[in-house]
Amino acid sequence: MNDATAARLLHALAAWLMRLPWRWLTSLADLIAMRSLRRNSREARVTGHNLELAYPDLLPAERAQLQQAIVRGTSRQALETLRFWTRPHAENLALIREVHGAELLDAAIARGAGVIIAAPHYGNWELLNQWLAVRTPLAILYAPPESKVGEAFLNRVRAAHGDADRVTQVRAEGTAVRELLRRLKGGGVVGILPDQQPKQGDGEFAPFFGVQALTMTLLGRLASRTGAAVLIAYCERIDARGPQFALHVEAMPQAIGDADVQASVAALNLAVERVARRDPAQYQWTYKRYSLRPPGSGEDNPYWPDCY
């Protein structure tokens, strides 16, 4: 069985499962989260270590309560995303009950100098992608999964339901920077997840929740070289009883495009942190954000060996 066939079968299975009512999917997600917490899964352990670093002033009981909420929120987000990938986009977009700042995006596009959308791992960023694709063609920078079947599945679901000519996926490797520059200089829109840890040598360290974190310089370099507008956008869950979202588009600090790289990455992390603090349970704390430490700091990987 080739990769494309396997991806089609996975898509068909996911589409069948995602026909279940939302309340069933929410209950299933909560059961998965409960099992993860009881087994002290790697995701639960990573979340625990992240909270110790980012929220050192919380009491142990408070941190445990937040850990539970995060694991539950992450589980719900995963099933929501499968649903959004396999259902008609018009149906998905109807769940966005509030939109704030759309005029900022429209004005930035009309300016014609390119637009960079920074989309943190908060709320549901796949629903955000679908909303953006309705308003404008865009290119999304993504880190390809290690599995070729997984990548074929990802390409299939993100181009589904008529978005194939609206969304271009750009692999975060090789000629990616050249492709993004070309699109921005042509007045296009580019989406980047700004809080992924880059490879050593591809970023700079800056505070994130008070802890030094290796941070991408790519977004700032693109803004500096093109003069593109930089906006931050996120799709926030607003009703725990059912899938309802508020979409936000906000301006980013001018320092994002500063020639001073340290000023740029510090401004980027501060903007992402501000979003994450709105509701920490909706942020992806299951990711090993602090595994690489500043050279010469003497700090150890905080996840080793517990989370490997």
XYZ file of C-alpha atoms in Angstrom:
308
model
C 0.000 0.000 0.000
C 1.484 3.354 -1.010
C 1.455 6.481 1.134
C -1.378 8.189 -0.770
C -3.640 5.141 -0.449
C -2.900 4.829 3.257
C -3.670 8.534 3.714
C -6.998 8.114 1.900
C -7.947 5.207 4.164
C -7.009 7.191 7.280
C -9.066 10.093 6.019
C -12.081 7.851 5.401
C -11.793 6.352 8.892
C -11.479 9.796 10.493
C -14.434 11.112 8.489
C -16.578 8.199 9.660
C -15.596 8.656 13.319
C -16.084 12.432 13.205
C -19.752 12.021 12.268
C -20.430 11.331 15.939
C -22.294 14.115 17.768
C -20.110 16.806 19.318
C -21.131 15.853 22.848
C -19.926 12.284 22.220
C -16.624 13.517 20.831
C -16.158 15.809 23.826
C -16.826 12.907 26.216
C -14.392 10.723 24.261
C -11.726 13.443 24.435
C -12.210 13.788 28.184
C -11.884 10.006 28.641
C -8.633 10.039 26.639
C -7.349 12.908 28.794
C -8.313 11.105 32.010
C -6.462 7.997 30.871
C -3.411 10.086 29.942
C -3.337 11.666 33.394
C -3.845 8.371 35.227
C -1.033 6.724 33.262
C 1.142 9.828 33.660
C 1.764 9.787 29.913
C 4.675 11.601 28.305
C 2.360 14.478 27.321
C 1.178 14.811 30.913
C 4.774 14.759 32.184
C 5.899 17.371 29.642
C 2.985 19.575 30.686
C 3.968 19.203 34.323
C 7.575 20.225 33.670
C 6.475 23.198 31.556
C 4.185 24.436 34.310
C 6.979 24.176 36.871
C 9.085 26.418 34.636
C 6.419 28.866 33.457
C 4.322 29.101 36.643
C 6.806 28.607 39.519
C 4.657 30.571 41.964
C 1.683 28.219 41.760
C 1.062 25.860 44.655
C 1.456 22.158 43.752
C -2.306 21.617 43.963
C -2.952 24.605 41.684
C -0.371 23.371 39.204
C -1.913 19.891 39.194
C -5.346 21.388 38.539
C -3.986 23.432 35.623
C -2.182 20.371 34.262
C -5.469 18.473 34.202
C -7.215 21.324 32.383
C -4.414 21.528 29.795
C -4.370 17.797 29.055
C -8.154 17.843 28.726
C -8.032 20.910 26.465
C -5.322 19.359 24.295
C -7.361 16.188 23.888
C -10.463 18.148 22.899
C -8.441 20.240 20.447
C -7.123 17.088 18.744
C -10.603 15.673 18.103
C -11.928 19.108 17.109
C -9.178 19.308 14.516
C -10.021 15.892 13.073
C -13.621 17.053 12.810
C -12.615 20.293 11.092
C -10.387 18.400 8.668
C -13.150 16.016 7.595
C -16.286 18.157 7.596
C -17.346 20.891 5.116
C -15.581 24.138 5.927
C -18.808 26.149 5.814
C -20.120 23.941 8.618
C -16.934 24.459 10.619
C -16.856 28.221 10.134
C -20.408 28.514 11.446
C -18.939 27.685 14.874
C -17.067 30.993 14.893
C -19.555 33.166 16.774
C -17.367 36.263 17.178
C -14.769 37.887 14.911
C -12.541 40.660 16.222
C -10.036 42.591 14.129
C -10.881 41.320 10.645
C -10.551 44.904 9.421
C -6.853 44.822 10.354
C -6.310 41.890 8.008
C -8.313 43.477 5.202
C -6.385 46.744 5.518
C -3.031 44.954 5.575
C -3.902 42.984 2.435
C -5.114 46.138 0.673
C -1.807 47.841 1.485
C -0.155 45.400 -0.914
C 3.158 44.973 0.919
C 2.514 41.420 2.122
C 1.093 40.085 5.374
C 2.599 37.678 7.905
C 0.090 35.936 10.185
C 1.637 34.641 13.411
C -0.655 31.857 14.641
C 0.351 30.522 18.081
C -0.546 27.006 19.224
C -3.595 28.331 21.045
C -7.252 27.398 20.718
C -7.769 25.799 17.314
C -5.318 27.029 14.676
C -6.690 24.711 11.975
C -10.070 26.456 12.162
C -8.164 29.743 11.898
C -6.512 28.466 8.694
C -9.917 27.699 7.183
C -11.217 31.169 8.060
C -8.147 32.804 6.525
C -8.485 30.730 3.335
C -11.979 32.112 2.797
C -10.689 35.705 2.946
C -7.431 35.342 1.029
C -5.095 32.850 -0.651
C -2.262 32.064 1.741
C 0.873 30.001 2.147
C 1.359 28.053 5.384
C 4.828 27.156 6.630
C 4.804 23.738 8.270
C 7.243 21.236 9.718
C 6.638 17.945 7.877
C 5.788 14.923 10.047
C 8.380 12.158 10.244
C 5.873 9.721 8.722
C 5.343 9.994 4.963
C 1.816 8.685 5.443
C 1.239 11.377 8.060
C 2.426 14.059 5.669
C 0.241 12.708 2.852
C -2.723 12.772 5.247
C -1.914 16.330 6.323
C -1.656 17.538 2.739
C -4.930 15.829 1.904
C -7.006 17.255 4.745
C -5.642 20.794 4.521
C -6.451 20.966 0.808
C -9.914 19.449 1.167
C -13.318 21.027 0.506
C -12.249 23.424 -2.234
C -9.236 24.987 -0.509
C -6.615 23.336 -2.737
C -6.222 26.506 -4.796
C -6.384 28.788 -1.742
C -3.838 27.186 0.593
C -0.243 26.421 -0.362
C 1.726 24.359 2.139
C 5.427 25.213 2.299
C 7.730 22.686 3.925
C 10.019 24.259 6.537
C 13.196 23.234 4.763
C 15.281 23.871 1.660
C 13.853 26.701 -0.403
C 11.126 27.676 2.077
C 12.566 31.112 2.874
C 12.910 31.955 -0.810
C 9.289 30.916 -1.451
C 7.958 32.947 1.482
C 9.948 36.009 0.433
C 8.599 35.721 -3.103
C 5.018 35.589 -1.861
C 5.404 38.497 0.546
C 7.117 40.706 -2.021
C 4.175 39.964 -4.331
C 1.754 41.214 -1.680
C 0.707 37.734 -0.546
C -0.234 36.339 2.860
C 1.945 33.889 4.791
C 0.987 31.963 7.946
C 3.642 30.882 10.465
C 3.393 29.073 13.799
C 5.753 31.315 15.798
C 6.257 29.224 18.934
C 7.915 26.108 17.533
C 11.450 25.567 18.781
C 13.842 25.889 15.819
C 17.004 23.872 15.375
C 20.091 25.031 17.234
C 21.661 27.732 15.069
C 18.358 28.747 13.464
C 17.135 30.916 16.310
C 18.018 33.118 19.256
C 17.224 32.762 22.948
C 14.672 35.100 24.488
C 12.418 34.969 27.577
C 9.169 33.052 27.289
C 7.220 33.018 30.552
C 10.428 34.201 32.207
C 12.528 31.288 30.940
C 15.038 31.505 28.096
C 13.630 29.676 25.056
C 15.197 29.214 21.634
C 12.974 31.284 19.347
C 12.660 31.470 15.582
C 14.269 34.458 13.861
C 12.614 33.677 10.529
C 9.443 35.673 11.147
C 11.362 38.810 12.106
C 13.772 38.463 9.186
C 10.884 38.142 6.722
C 9.229 41.253 8.161
C 12.478 43.226 8.099
C 13.358 42.285 4.516
C 9.919 42.824 2.997
C 8.211 45.490 5.093
C 5.219 43.139 5.383
C 2.587 43.805 8.024
C 2.724 41.349 10.935
C -0.490 40.305 12.672
C -1.172 37.725 15.350
C -4.338 35.645 15.023
C -5.985 32.915 17.068
C -9.276 31.056 17.298
C -10.280 30.851 20.963
C -12.763 28.399 22.433
C -15.446 30.402 24.247
C -18.009 27.805 25.375
C -16.883 24.718 27.280
C -20.316 23.120 26.784
C -19.991 23.019 23.012
C -17.748 23.999 20.114
C -18.014 27.771 19.863
C -15.114 30.062 18.998
C -14.089 33.697 18.929
C -11.575 34.630 16.256
C -9.102 37.424 16.975
C -6.746 39.319 14.663
C -4.427 41.776 16.404
C -1.485 43.992 15.499
C 1.994 42.901 16.558
C 4.631 45.219 18.083
C 6.761 47.045 15.514
C 9.830 45.552 17.198
C 9.016 42.236 15.494
C 10.697 43.566 12.340
C 13.571 45.237 14.194
C 17.067 44.791 12.759
C 18.136 43.977 16.333
C 17.459 40.236 16.434
C 17.264 40.130 20.226
C 14.617 42.852 20.256
C 12.686 41.026 17.533
C 12.549 37.602 19.202
C 11.797 39.140 22.602
C 8.826 41.000 21.114
C 7.621 37.833 19.377
C 7.716 35.747 22.555
C 5.995 38.476 24.551
C 3.144 38.622 22.013
C 2.671 34.839 22.082
C 2.863 34.776 25.880
C 0.153 37.421 26.117
C -2.170 35.207 24.072
C -1.285 32.047 26.019
C -2.029 33.762 29.320
C -5.625 34.460 28.239
C -6.455 30.833 29.023
C -3.443 28.554 29.667
C -5.642 25.475 29.219
C -5.983 26.342 25.518
C -2.230 26.600 24.915
C -0.148 23.622 23.756
C 1.909 22.984 26.879
C 2.445 19.345 25.825
C 5.355 20.503 23.627
C 8.994 20.436 24.858
C 9.524 24.179 24.347
C 12.612 24.469 26.573
C 14.618 21.376 25.647
C 17.507 23.348 24.104
C 19.340 25.506 26.635
C 21.544 28.594 26.119
C 25.175 27.687 25.332
C 27.396 28.098 28.353
C 24.469 28.357 30.754
C 25.218 25.031 32.402
C 21.493 24.257 32.321
C 20.329 20.721 31.615
C 17.447 19.726 29.388
C 14.540 19.964 31.889
C 12.700 17.059 30.232
C 15.589 14.586 30.420
C 15.194 11.702 31.067
C 11.645 11.838 32.413
C 9.940 12.763 29.123
C 11.881 10.597 26.678
